[in-house]
Amino acid sequence: MRLSELKIGEKAIVVKVLGRGAFRKRIIEMGFVRGQEVVAELNAPMRDPIKFKIMDYEVSLRRSEANLIEVVTEQETASVTPPTSHGTTTDEYTPAHAAEIKGKIINIALVGNPNCGKTSLFNVASGANEHVGNYSGVTVDAKAGHFDYKGYRINIYDLPGTYSLSTYTPEELYVRRYLNNEMPDIVVNVVVASNIERNLFLTTELIDMDYSMVIALNMYDELEKSGTTLDYKLLGDMIGVPMIPTVSRTGKGIEELFDTVIEVYERRNKSVRHVHVNHGPVIESAIADLKEQLRQSKTALQFSPRYLALKMLEGDKEIISLLSDNKDFDKWVATAEKSRKEVEETLQEDIEQAIANEKYGFISGALQETMTQGKEDARNVTRVIDSLVTNRVVGIPIFIFIMFLMFEATFVLGAYPMSWIEDGVAAISSWLYNIMPAGPLKDMLINGILGGVGGVIVFLPNILILYLFISLMEDSGYMARAAFIMDRAMHKIGLHGKSFIPLVMGFGCNVPAIMATRTIESRSSRLITILINPFISCSARLPIYILFIGTFFPRHVGWAFLILYILGITIAFATAKLLRKFHFKEDETPFVMELPPYRIPTFKATCRHMWNKAEQYLRKMGGIILVASIIVWALSYYPRPDIEGELTAEQTTEQQANSYMGQIGRAVAPVLEPLGFNWKVTIALISGTAAKELVISTLGVLYAEGDESPETLSHKLTQVNPSTGSPDFTPLIAASFLIFVSLYIPCIASITAVSRETGNWKWGAFAVIYNTLVAWICAFAVFQIGSLFT
Ligand code: GDP
Ligand code: MG
């Protein structure tokens, strides 16, 4: 518990002092160190100050100060367990023991730029298995893990990547609030060694905030490879933060890193000191004036007056609102305003820029003394490749070619394992057909489960191949280039290149893609990117495309795929343009688009990526698709007509049309008739709202009924329907169907994601209505115009 909660007369033992900087130092100097006994002498609820007795003398602390001291009381002692108990100590703990044990819990937060390897570090340290991708936006929430190390329990948090700690993006705000509210004991700042100048910018901001910190100099392997040398020991001493080289991909240096974390935590590390980043004479004198005023009123002890002054000059909204209920607030604002004007006039640039420039000056000064560039700059290779793939003329054709290759490979390579699985399912089905007695159970197994789940599982290889391509693009760094070359095109629709990555991710699944929009600075751009994402064909729609394109357009596979995807993209872009024009007025935040160096993706990472997807897919198969298949089967199997024995083909057709499913389908069918769809197709489309794969499994169930020869669904779709005398699908109906499926209502998971990420269910409702309407209009146009020619 915290010292502020201690009741009068109660005793407790100090565990640790949270918070940071000069304030923390002062408290420690008063004697609040681990193991000391403290007694509350005066503690009126909600009243300041609180009086304590420690080391035989009295001290009084403000409530906010006492709240930063963690203590353990006699009662709490019972519930304390050591991190690695060896089963030997069964005796009662004394409070001093308990404080000792609790003091061995270290909370660590990982802070760094996107792509610096935080998640990789988190994974090697905690042994967890997280998604690792070479683009910004993978880590959108803090992930927690823990492990025991040398007698300490280490709690580790993987925070979203940020370039700075201003409050422009949700990530920046999130990280800052996390650090302020959770007060981790140690901040591990992960820095890319091979891009150190850029990465140290965030470090300077952390230094301003005066955290207990250790720097993980990650991707040290790349620095070494480039021939550059860095005296990281000296650099660490210069900036007052110990630096440890690491390669988080392999785990090299991780032990040294955590040894250092423990040293810093136990206040044994010699490099640690608080340096003031020098912002040059002009800004420093502005800081000094304001700092003096702030110091006099002793407010907001969490932050040093220097830091508060700097942030006020920058116009930091969070800090300003934090100070706003102080009686001198207006005076400070006036001073800050005046100083800002002076600085901007003197330096001829706006103050934020000026401060950033000074920080870069600090960094390059520090590097000048400690780093010697290698002759062979690793990024030269990058530059050569970049000049090609981001070239104005050939960049986009290369991108389109890669996309085409991706879809072509998905179909062509996937066809082999697909036919093996298909044969397997058919073999099981005919085996069951021969050994089982007729009845509902047999029907359910063959037509319900094998027809439904079996119809979808055959597409697993295709989906794996698609994800292989997406992960290769992400991990290699190509995805960032794709965003770069698309930047100009994206500007035409009122978005920027950064919106492009979530769109490409949408080819896999729209749900994580919608979550990945969190890195987009501007709110309106973010909302638009979220809303257009469901038009990007996700992999769940892939089985439908493969089946129908393979069946009806076997000679134009690659093109048919490309057309469907391009249609989705076109509609998405048109929607973005409309939203920009009619709903969201322009608000572009300029931003840096980083081009991380190319990396050869590791075999292990790529496999892990693919396996994660396969696992999700199989789980979906065993869950929602299995259940839905059985429901669809039951609804179309019942009610049964009063006929003994097996039904003839005509009787089956009649039974199906009269089943519960047939009734639902016929009720809704008139709406979809102008698109060329019969009631079976209608039902499939309805069940597809739960998950798009269900379209296929439902068709599988509906077209399996009464069929005695276990043929593939593809074959059945082209058969003549005895009740109408013509096939249910012609190439034209198939085209209309494909277009409808590619555009209509997002699945439930996507609708939820849209509502949650926009913070308003109305946008979810908008997606449902708008997308379905657009799909209907497009399919209607294709079917009606096509009908004129056939
Ligand atoms: P995050 O965005 O900070 O969480 O970064 P990730 O952990 O997702 O890593 C981004 C990319 O850098 C991945 O492709 C990793 O495999 C790669 N990576 C991470 N650490 C290292 C390292 O120490 N050396 C090298 N060469 N690559 C690394
Ligand atoms: Mg990450």
mmCIF file of N, CA and C in Angstrom, residues 472-585:
data_model
loop_
_atom_site.group_PDB
_atom_site.id
_atom_site.type_symbol
_atom_site.label_atom_id
_atom_site.label_comp_id
_atom_site.label_asym_id
_atom_site.label_seq_id
_atom_site.Cartn_x
_atom_site.Cartn_y
_atom_site.Cartn_z
ATOM 1 N N LEU A 472 6.128 -11.187 -45.486
ATOM 2 C CA LEU A 472 7.411 -10.879 -46.113
ATOM 3 C C LEU A 472 7.501 -9.386 -46.422
ATOM 4 N N MET A 473 6.411 -8.811 -46.882
ATOM 5 C CA MET A 473 6.432 -7.380 -47.192
ATOM 6 C C MET A 473 6.633 -6.543 -45.934
ATOM 7 N N GLU A 474 5.979 -6.967 -44.866
ATOM 8 C CA GLU A 474 6.115 -6.226 -43.612
ATOM 9 C C GLU A 474 7.526 -6.356 -43.059
ATOM 10 N N ASP A 475 7.981 -7.591 -42.920
ATOM 11 C CA ASP A 475 9.253 -7.838 -42.244
ATOM 12 C C ASP A 475 10.440 -7.318 -43.027
ATOM 13 N N SER A 476 10.333 -7.283 -44.354
ATOM 14 C CA SER A 476 11.485 -6.846 -45.138
ATOM 15 C C SER A 476 11.611 -5.342 -45.171
ATOM 16 N N GLY A 477 10.516 -4.640 -44.880
ATOM 17 C CA GLY A 477 10.564 -3.178 -44.962
ATOM 18 C C GLY A 477 9.939 -2.661 -46.253
ATOM 19 N N TYR A 478 9.490 -3.579 -47.113
ATOM 20 C CA TYR A 478 8.906 -3.116 -48.372
ATOM 21 C C TYR A 478 7.579 -2.378 -48.142
ATOM 22 N N MET A 479 6.854 -2.814 -47.123
ATOM 23 C CA MET A 479 5.557 -2.210 -46.844
ATOM 24 C C MET A 479 5.681 -0.697 -46.634
ATOM 25 N N ALA A 480 6.733 -0.283 -45.929
ATOM 26 C CA ALA A 480 6.941 1.149 -45.699
ATOM 27 C C ALA A 480 7.180 1.870 -47.018
ATOM 28 N N ARG A 481 7.874 1.196 -47.959
ATOM 29 C CA ARG A 481 8.106 1.798 -49.286
ATOM 30 C C ARG A 481 6.807 1.919 -50.053
ATOM 31 N N ALA A 482 5.991 0.872 -49.934
ATOM 32 C CA ALA A 482 4.705 0.902 -50.622
ATOM 33 C C ALA A 482 3.916 2.116 -50.132
ATOM 34 N N ALA A 483 3.965 2.341 -48.815
ATOM 35 C CA ALA A 483 3.266 3.503 -48.268
ATOM 36 C C ALA A 483 3.848 4.779 -48.850
ATOM 37 N N PHE A 484 5.153 4.778 -48.989
ATOM 38 C CA PHE A 484 5.840 5.964 -49.487
ATOM 39 C C PHE A 484 5.428 6.286 -50.926
ATOM 40 N N ILE A 485 5.462 5.263 -51.782
ATOM 41 C CA ILE A 485 5.127 5.559 -53.177
ATOM 42 C C ILE A 485 3.643 5.857 -53.337
ATOM 43 N N MET A 486 2.838 5.378 -52.421
ATOM 44 C CA MET A 486 1.413 5.654 -52.540
ATOM 45 C C MET A 486 1.047 7.011 -51.943
ATOM 46 N N ASP A 487 2.017 7.657 -51.322
ATOM 47 C CA ASP A 487 1.703 8.886 -50.611
ATOM 48 C C ASP A 487 1.032 9.910 -51.497
ATOM 49 N N ARG A 488 1.587 10.096 -52.719
ATOM 50 C CA ARG A 488 1.010 11.128 -53.581
ATOM 51 C C ARG A 488 -0.408 10.774 -53.998
ATOM 52 N N ALA A 489 -0.590 9.489 -54.331
ATOM 53 C CA ALA A 489 -1.928 9.050 -54.713
ATOM 54 C C ALA A 489 -2.896 9.222 -53.539
ATOM 55 N N MET A 490 -2.411 8.924 -52.341
ATOM 56 C CA MET A 490 -3.276 9.021 -51.173
ATOM 57 C C MET A 490 -3.657 10.478 -50.898
ATOM 58 N N HIS A 491 -2.740 11.378 -51.185
ATOM 59 C CA HIS A 491 -3.057 12.793 -50.984
ATOM 60 C C HIS A 491 -4.215 13.236 -51.868
ATOM 61 N N LYS A 492 -4.308 12.615 -53.037
ATOM 62 C CA LYS A 492 -5.385 12.979 -53.959
ATOM 63 C C LYS A 492 -6.750 12.682 -53.367
ATOM 64 N N ILE A 493 -6.818 11.678 -52.463
ATOM 65 C CA ILE A 493 -8.119 11.379 -51.860
ATOM 66 C C ILE A 493 -8.187 11.927 -50.437
ATOM 67 N N GLY A 494 -7.279 12.832 -50.127
ATOM 68 C CA GLY A 494 -7.353 13.506 -48.829
ATOM 69 C C GLY A 494 -6.760 12.709 -47.683
ATOM 70 N N LEU A 495 -5.995 11.675 -48.007
ATOM 71 C CA LEU A 495 -5.327 10.906 -46.942
ATOM 72 C C LEU A 495 -3.830 11.014 -47.171
ATOM 73 N N HIS A 496 -3.023 10.335 -46.330
ATOM 74 C CA HIS A 496 -1.622 10.263 -46.701
ATOM 75 C C HIS A 496 -1.089 8.849 -46.651
ATOM 76 N N GLY A 497 0.158 8.723 -47.061
ATOM 77 C CA GLY A 497 0.760 7.409 -47.221
ATOM 78 C C GLY A 497 0.587 6.503 -46.021
ATOM 79 N N LYS A 498 0.538 7.106 -44.848
ATOM 80 C CA LYS A 498 0.424 6.308 -43.637
ATOM 81 C C LYS A 498 -0.869 5.495 -43.598
ATOM 82 N N SER A 499 -1.890 5.985 -44.274
ATOM 83 C CA SER A 499 -3.157 5.254 -44.301
ATOM 84 C C SER A 499 -3.054 4.009 -45.169
ATOM 85 N N PHE A 500 -1.975 3.932 -45.928
ATOM 86 C CA PHE A 500 -1.894 2.855 -46.891
ATOM 87 C C PHE A 500 -1.597 1.508 -46.230
ATOM 88 N N ILE A 501 -0.799 1.540 -45.163
ATOM 89 C CA ILE A 501 -0.434 0.278 -44.514
ATOM 90 C C ILE A 501 -1.664 -0.445 -43.957
ATOM 91 N N PRO A 502 -2.545 0.248 -43.229
ATOM 92 C CA PRO A 502 -3.754 -0.450 -42.785
ATOM 93 C C PRO A 502 -4.568 -0.998 -43.950
ATOM 94 N N LEU A 503 -4.524 -0.310 -45.078
ATOM 95 C CA LEU A 503 -5.288 -0.809 -46.214
ATOM 96 C C LEU A 503 -4.691 -2.111 -46.733
ATOM 97 N N VAL A 504 -3.369 -2.175 -46.830
ATOM 98 C CA VAL A 504 -2.756 -3.423 -47.296
ATOM 99 C C VAL A 504 -2.970 -4.534 -46.267
ATOM 100 N N MET A 505 -2.894 -4.163 -44.982
ATOM 101 C CA MET A 505 -3.145 -5.182 -43.954
ATOM 102 C C MET A 505 -4.548 -5.736 -44.072
ATOM 103 N N GLY A 506 -5.456 -4.912 -44.580
ATOM 104 C CA GLY A 506 -6.841 -5.338 -44.759
ATOM 105 C C GLY A 506 -6.976 -6.537 -45.687
ATOM 106 N N PHE A 507 -5.987 -6.750 -46.548
ATOM 107 C CA PHE A 507 -6.034 -7.944 -47.395
ATOM 108 C C PHE A 507 -6.013 -9.195 -46.537
ATOM 109 N N GLY A 508 -5.356 -9.104 -45.381
ATOM 110 C CA GLY A 508 -5.346 -10.243 -44.464
ATOM 111 C C GLY A 508 -6.648 -10.284 -43.694
ATOM 112 N N CYS A 509 -6.842 -9.297 -42.837
ATOM 113 C CA CYS A 509 -8.064 -9.249 -42.037
ATOM 114 C C CYS A 509 -8.325 -7.790 -41.698
ATOM 115 N N ASN A 510 -9.555 -7.353 -41.823
ATOM 116 C CA ASN A 510 -9.863 -5.947 -41.593
ATOM 117 C C ASN A 510 -9.769 -5.550 -40.122
ATOM 118 N N VAL A 511 -9.911 -6.518 -39.223
ATOM 119 C CA VAL A 511 -9.966 -6.146 -37.804
ATOM 120 C C VAL A 511 -8.622 -5.590 -37.298
ATOM 121 N N PRO A 512 -7.511 -6.333 -37.419
ATOM 122 C CA PRO A 512 -6.240 -5.725 -37.009
ATOM 123 C C PRO A 512 -5.892 -4.506 -37.856
ATOM 124 N N ALA A 513 -6.325 -4.516 -39.111
ATOM 125 C CA ALA A 513 -6.039 -3.365 -39.980
ATOM 126 C C ALA A 513 -6.698 -2.110 -39.427
ATOM 127 N N ILE A 514 -7.922 -2.254 -38.965
ATOM 128 C CA ILE A 514 -8.633 -1.100 -38.407
ATOM 129 C C ILE A 514 -7.935 -0.640 -37.136
ATOM 130 N N MET A 515 -7.424 -1.581 -36.360
ATOM 131 C CA MET A 515 -6.716 -1.197 -35.135
ATOM 132 C C MET A 515 -5.387 -0.517 -35.460
ATOM 133 N N ALA A 516 -4.793 -0.912 -36.584
ATOM 134 C CA ALA A 516 -3.492 -0.331 -36.946
ATOM 135 C C ALA A 516 -3.609 1.131 -37.360
ATOM 136 N N THR A 517 -4.813 1.642 -37.530
ATOM 137 C CA THR A 517 -4.958 3.057 -37.902
ATOM 138 C C THR A 517 -4.602 3.971 -36.746
ATOM 139 N N ARG A 518 -4.361 3.394 -35.569
ATOM 140 C CA ARG A 518 -4.076 4.242 -34.416
ATOM 141 C C ARG A 518 -2.821 5.090 -34.564
ATOM 142 N N THR A 519 -1.944 4.741 -35.511
ATOM 143 C CA THR A 519 -0.732 5.553 -35.677
ATOM 144 C C THR A 519 -0.987 6.801 -36.505
ATOM 145 N N ILE A 520 -2.184 6.931 -37.056
ATOM 146 C CA ILE A 520 -2.423 8.091 -37.925
ATOM 147 C C ILE A 520 -2.724 9.315 -37.065
ATOM 148 N N GLU A 521 -1.934 10.362 -37.267
ATOM 149 C CA GLU A 521 -2.015 11.526 -36.389
ATOM 150 C C GLU A 521 -3.351 12.244 -36.461
ATOM 151 N N SER A 522 -3.833 12.434 -37.680
ATOM 152 C CA SER A 522 -5.016 13.275 -37.805
ATOM 153 C C SER A 522 -6.290 12.447 -37.623
ATOM 154 N N ARG A 523 -7.184 12.970 -36.793
ATOM 155 C CA ARG A 523 -8.368 12.200 -36.452
ATOM 156 C C ARG A 523 -9.255 11.934 -37.665
ATOM 157 N N SER A 524 -9.424 12.947 -38.503
ATOM 158 C CA SER A 524 -10.316 12.743 -39.636
ATOM 159 C C SER A 524 -9.723 11.725 -40.609
ATOM 160 N N SER A 525 -8.411 11.799 -40.826
ATOM 161 C CA SER A 525 -7.777 10.813 -41.708
ATOM 162 C C SER A 525 -7.940 9.416 -41.135
ATOM 163 N N ARG A 526 -7.859 9.343 -39.828
ATOM 164 C CA ARG A 526 -7.971 8.048 -39.182
ATOM 165 C C ARG A 526 -9.379 7.491 -39.362
ATOM 166 N N LEU A 527 -10.383 8.324 -39.141
ATOM 167 C CA LEU A 527 -11.764 7.860 -39.291
ATOM 168 C C LEU A 527 -12.027 7.394 -40.717
ATOM 169 N N ILE A 528 -11.545 8.170 -41.670
ATOM 170 C CA ILE A 528 -11.772 7.787 -43.067
ATOM 171 C C ILE A 528 -11.097 6.454 -43.349
ATOM 172 N N THR A 529 -9.867 6.308 -42.899
ATOM 173 C CA THR A 529 -9.153 5.051 -43.143
ATOM 174 C C THR A 529 -9.901 3.867 -42.527
ATOM 175 N N ILE A 530 -10.468 4.076 -41.360
ATOM 176 C CA ILE A 530 -11.235 3.012 -40.718
ATOM 177 C C ILE A 530 -12.462 2.661 -41.565
ATOM 178 N N LEU A 531 -13.171 3.683 -42.008
ATOM 179 C CA LEU A 531 -14.431 3.437 -42.694
ATOM 180 C C LEU A 531 -14.260 2.790 -44.065
ATOM 181 N N ILE A 532 -13.139 3.082 -44.723
ATOM 182 C CA ILE A 532 -12.983 2.482 -46.053
ATOM 183 C C ILE A 532 -12.337 1.105 -45.989
ATOM 184 N N ASN A 533 -11.820 0.753 -44.816
ATOM 185 C CA ASN A 533 -11.088 -0.522 -44.728
ATOM 186 C C ASN A 533 -11.917 -1.757 -45.103
ATOM 187 N N PRO A 534 -13.195 -1.863 -44.683
ATOM 188 C CA PRO A 534 -13.944 -3.066 -45.034
ATOM 189 C C PRO A 534 -14.110 -3.294 -46.538
ATOM 190 N N PHE A 535 -13.881 -2.273 -47.355
ATOM 191 C CA PHE A 535 -13.959 -2.489 -48.797
ATOM 192 C C PHE A 535 -12.735 -3.228 -49.327
ATOM 193 N N ILE A 536 -11.700 -3.301 -48.507
ATOM 194 C CA ILE A 536 -10.508 -4.044 -48.917
ATOM 195 C C ILE A 536 -10.794 -5.518 -48.661
ATOM 196 N N SER A 537 -10.636 -6.313 -49.708
ATOM 197 C CA SER A 537 -11.010 -7.725 -49.603
ATOM 198 C C SER A 537 -10.122 -8.482 -48.634
ATOM 199 N N CYS A 538 -10.702 -8.960 -47.560
ATOM 200 C CA CYS A 538 -9.932 -9.714 -46.586
ATOM 201 C C CYS A 538 -9.801 -11.167 -47.010
ATOM 202 N N SER A 539 -8.965 -11.898 -46.295
ATOM 203 C CA SER A 539 -8.698 -13.278 -46.708
ATOM 204 C C SER A 539 -9.909 -14.184 -46.527
ATOM 205 N N ALA A 540 -10.864 -13.777 -45.687
ATOM 206 C CA ALA A 540 -12.053 -14.610 -45.521
ATOM 207 C C ALA A 540 -12.889 -14.628 -46.799
ATOM 208 N N ARG A 541 -12.750 -13.584 -47.599
ATOM 209 C CA ARG A 541 -13.493 -13.546 -48.859
ATOM 210 C C ARG A 541 -12.777 -14.337 -49.946
ATOM 211 N N LEU A 542 -11.497 -14.641 -49.672
ATOM 212 C CA LEU A 542 -10.690 -15.343 -50.663
ATOM 213 C C LEU A 542 -11.286 -16.685 -51.111
ATOM 214 N N PRO A 543 -11.737 -17.536 -50.167
ATOM 215 C CA PRO A 543 -12.320 -18.807 -50.593
ATOM 216 C C PRO A 543 -13.461 -18.629 -51.599
ATOM 217 N N ILE A 544 -14.252 -17.592 -51.391
ATOM 218 C CA ILE A 544 -15.375 -17.371 -52.296
ATOM 219 C C ILE A 544 -14.847 -17.041 -53.690
ATOM 220 N N TYR A 545 -13.829 -16.165 -53.710
ATOM 221 C CA TYR A 545 -13.260 -15.794 -55.007
ATOM 222 C C TYR A 545 -12.657 -17.011 -55.687
ATOM 223 N N ILE A 546 -11.884 -17.762 -54.913
ATOM 224 C CA ILE A 546 -11.191 -18.909 -55.514
ATOM 225 C C ILE A 546 -12.200 -19.873 -56.107
ATOM 226 N N LEU A 547 -13.238 -20.166 -55.341
ATOM 227 C CA LEU A 547 -14.236 -21.130 -55.822
ATOM 228 C C LEU A 547 -14.935 -20.618 -57.080
ATOM 229 N N PHE A 548 -15.426 -19.407 -57.027
ATOM 230 C CA PHE A 548 -16.228 -18.925 -58.148
ATOM 231 C C PHE A 548 -15.380 -18.556 -59.363
ATOM 232 N N ILE A 549 -14.223 -17.966 -59.116
ATOM 233 C CA ILE A 549 -13.372 -17.632 -60.260
ATOM 234 C C ILE A 549 -12.871 -18.917 -60.901
ATOM 235 N N GLY A 550 -12.454 -19.879 -60.067
ATOM 236 C CA GLY A 550 -11.972 -21.151 -60.586
ATOM 237 C C GLY A 550 -13.056 -21.879 -61.363
ATOM 238 N N THR A 551 -14.286 -21.751 -60.928
ATOM 239 C CA THR A 551 -15.373 -22.468 -61.573
ATOM 240 C C THR A 551 -15.849 -21.768 -62.846
ATOM 241 N N PHE A 552 -15.982 -20.456 -62.777
ATOM 242 C CA PHE A 552 -16.633 -19.770 -63.890
ATOM 243 C C PHE A 552 -15.679 -18.999 -64.798
ATOM 244 N N PHE A 553 -14.508 -18.643 -64.278
ATOM 245 C CA PHE A 553 -13.562 -17.902 -65.122
ATOM 246 C C PHE A 553 -12.176 -18.531 -65.057
ATOM 247 N N PRO A 554 -12.093 -19.845 -65.330
ATOM 248 C CA PRO A 554 -10.824 -20.541 -65.086
ATOM 249 C C PRO A 554 -9.676 -20.028 -65.942
ATOM 250 N N ARG A 555 -9.976 -19.355 -67.072
ATOM 251 C CA ARG A 555 -8.875 -18.938 -67.929
ATOM 252 C C ARG A 555 -8.360 -17.528 -67.622
ATOM 253 N N HIS A 556 -9.040 -16.847 -66.696
ATOM 254 C CA HIS A 556 -8.622 -15.465 -66.418
ATOM 255 C C HIS A 556 -8.431 -15.228 -64.931
ATOM 256 N N VAL A 557 -7.860 -16.248 -64.278
ATOM 257 C CA VAL A 557 -7.798 -16.200 -62.822
ATOM 258 C C VAL A 557 -7.125 -14.943 -62.270
ATOM 259 N N GLY A 558 -5.887 -14.720 -62.702
ATOM 260 C CA GLY A 558 -5.125 -13.586 -62.171
ATOM 261 C C GLY A 558 -5.869 -12.277 -62.368
ATOM 262 N N TRP A 559 -6.381 -12.082 -63.573
ATOM 263 C CA TRP A 559 -7.070 -10.824 -63.865
ATOM 264 C C TRP A 559 -8.348 -10.672 -63.070
ATOM 265 N N ALA A 560 -9.107 -11.773 -62.976
ATOM 266 C CA ALA A 560 -10.366 -11.695 -62.236
ATOM 267 C C ALA A 560 -10.114 -11.271 -60.794
ATOM 268 N N PHE A 561 -9.065 -11.863 -60.207
ATOM 269 C CA PHE A 561 -8.700 -11.481 -58.841
ATOM 270 C C PHE A 561 -8.381 -9.999 -58.768
ATOM 271 N N LEU A 562 -7.513 -9.588 -59.687
ATOM 272 C CA LEU A 562 -7.046 -8.211 -59.674
ATOM 273 C C LEU A 562 -8.226 -7.262 -59.820
ATOM 274 N N ILE A 563 -9.159 -7.608 -60.713
ATOM 275 C CA ILE A 563 -10.310 -6.729 -60.930
ATOM 276 C C ILE A 563 -11.127 -6.597 -59.645
ATOM 277 N N LEU A 564 -11.360 -7.720 -58.968
ATOM 278 C CA LEU A 564 -12.148 -7.647 -57.729
ATOM 279 C C LEU A 564 -11.455 -6.784 -56.682
ATOM 280 N N TYR A 565 -10.133 -7.005 -56.543
ATOM 281 C CA TYR A 565 -9.418 -6.221 -55.547
ATOM 282 C C TYR A 565 -9.402 -4.748 -55.933
ATOM 283 N N ILE A 566 -9.203 -4.492 -57.223
ATOM 284 C CA ILE A 566 -9.156 -3.093 -57.657
ATOM 285 C C ILE A 566 -10.524 -2.439 -57.495
ATOM 286 N N LEU A 567 -11.571 -3.209 -57.748
ATOM 287 C CA LEU A 567 -12.918 -2.661 -57.536
ATOM 288 C C LEU A 567 -13.081 -2.213 -56.081
ATOM 289 N N GLY A 568 -12.684 -3.103 -55.157
ATOM 290 C CA GLY A 568 -12.784 -2.765 -53.734
ATOM 291 C C GLY A 568 -11.987 -1.514 -53.410
ATOM 292 N N ILE A 569 -10.775 -1.457 -53.956
ATOM 293 C CA ILE A 569 -9.904 -0.306 -53.675
ATOM 294 C C ILE A 569 -10.508 0.970 -54.258
ATOM 295 N N THR A 570 -11.062 0.848 -55.482
ATOM 296 C CA THR A 570 -11.659 2.023 -56.121
ATOM 297 C C THR A 570 -12.821 2.553 -55.297
ATOM 298 N N ILE A 571 -13.681 1.618 -54.863
ATOM 299 C CA ILE A 571 -14.823 2.050 -54.050
ATOM 300 C C ILE A 571 -14.332 2.676 -52.750
ATOM 301 N N ALA A 572 -13.293 2.079 -52.174
ATOM 302 C CA ALA A 572 -12.744 2.621 -50.926
ATOM 303 C C ALA A 572 -12.275 4.052 -51.150
ATOM 304 N N PHE A 573 -11.532 4.261 -52.239
ATOM 305 C CA PHE A 573 -10.993 5.593 -52.519
ATOM 306 C C PHE A 573 -12.113 6.585 -52.801
ATOM 307 N N ALA A 574 -13.108 6.138 -53.568
ATOM 308 C CA ALA A 574 -14.219 7.040 -53.878
ATOM 309 C C ALA A 574 -14.925 7.439 -52.589
ATOM 310 N N THR A 575 -15.105 6.443 -51.703
ATOM 311 C CA THR A 575 -15.752 6.726 -50.422
ATOM 312 C C THR A 575 -14.936 7.737 -49.617
ATOM 313 N N ALA A 576 -13.608 7.541 -49.629
ATOM 314 C CA ALA A 576 -12.748 8.471 -48.897
ATOM 315 C C ALA A 576 -12.927 9.885 -49.429
ATOM 316 N N LYS A 577 -12.969 9.985 -50.744
ATOM 317 C CA LYS A 577 -13.101 11.302 -51.356
ATOM 318 C C LYS A 577 -14.436 11.943 -50.978
ATOM 319 N N LEU A 578 -15.473 11.122 -51.001
ATOM 320 C CA LEU A 578 -16.801 11.644 -50.642
ATOM 321 C C LEU A 578 -16.825 12.099 -49.185
ATOM 322 N N LEU A 579 -16.275 11.265 -48.312
ATOM 323 C CA LEU A 579 -16.271 11.627 -46.889
ATOM 324 C C LEU A 579 -15.489 12.920 -46.665
ATOM 325 N N ARG A 580 -14.369 13.045 -47.365
ATOM 326 C CA ARG A 580 -13.543 14.226 -47.230
ATOM 327 C C ARG A 580 -14.302 15.459 -47.710
ATOM 328 N N LYS A 581 -15.061 15.255 -48.749
ATOM 329 C CA LYS A 581 -15.750 16.395 -49.349
ATOM 330 C C LYS A 581 -16.950 16.816 -48.509
ATOM 331 N N PHE A 582 -17.708 15.830 -48.039
ATOM 332 C CA PHE A 582 -18.984 16.179 -47.420
ATOM 333 C C PHE A 582 -18.993 16.115 -45.902
ATOM 334 N N HIS A 583 -18.069 15.355 -45.338
ATOM 335 C CA HIS A 583 -18.189 15.231 -43.893
ATOM 336 C C HIS A 583 -17.015 15.770 -43.101
ATOM 337 N N PHE A 584 -15.800 15.348 -43.456
ATOM 338 C CA PHE A 584 -14.644 15.779 -42.664
ATOM 339 C C PHE A 584 -13.915 16.872 -43.393
ATOM 340 N N LYS A 585 -13.812 18.017 -42.768
ATOM 341 C CA LYS A 585 -13.053 19.044 -43.460
ATOM 342 C C LYS A 585 -11.549 18.783 -43.301
#
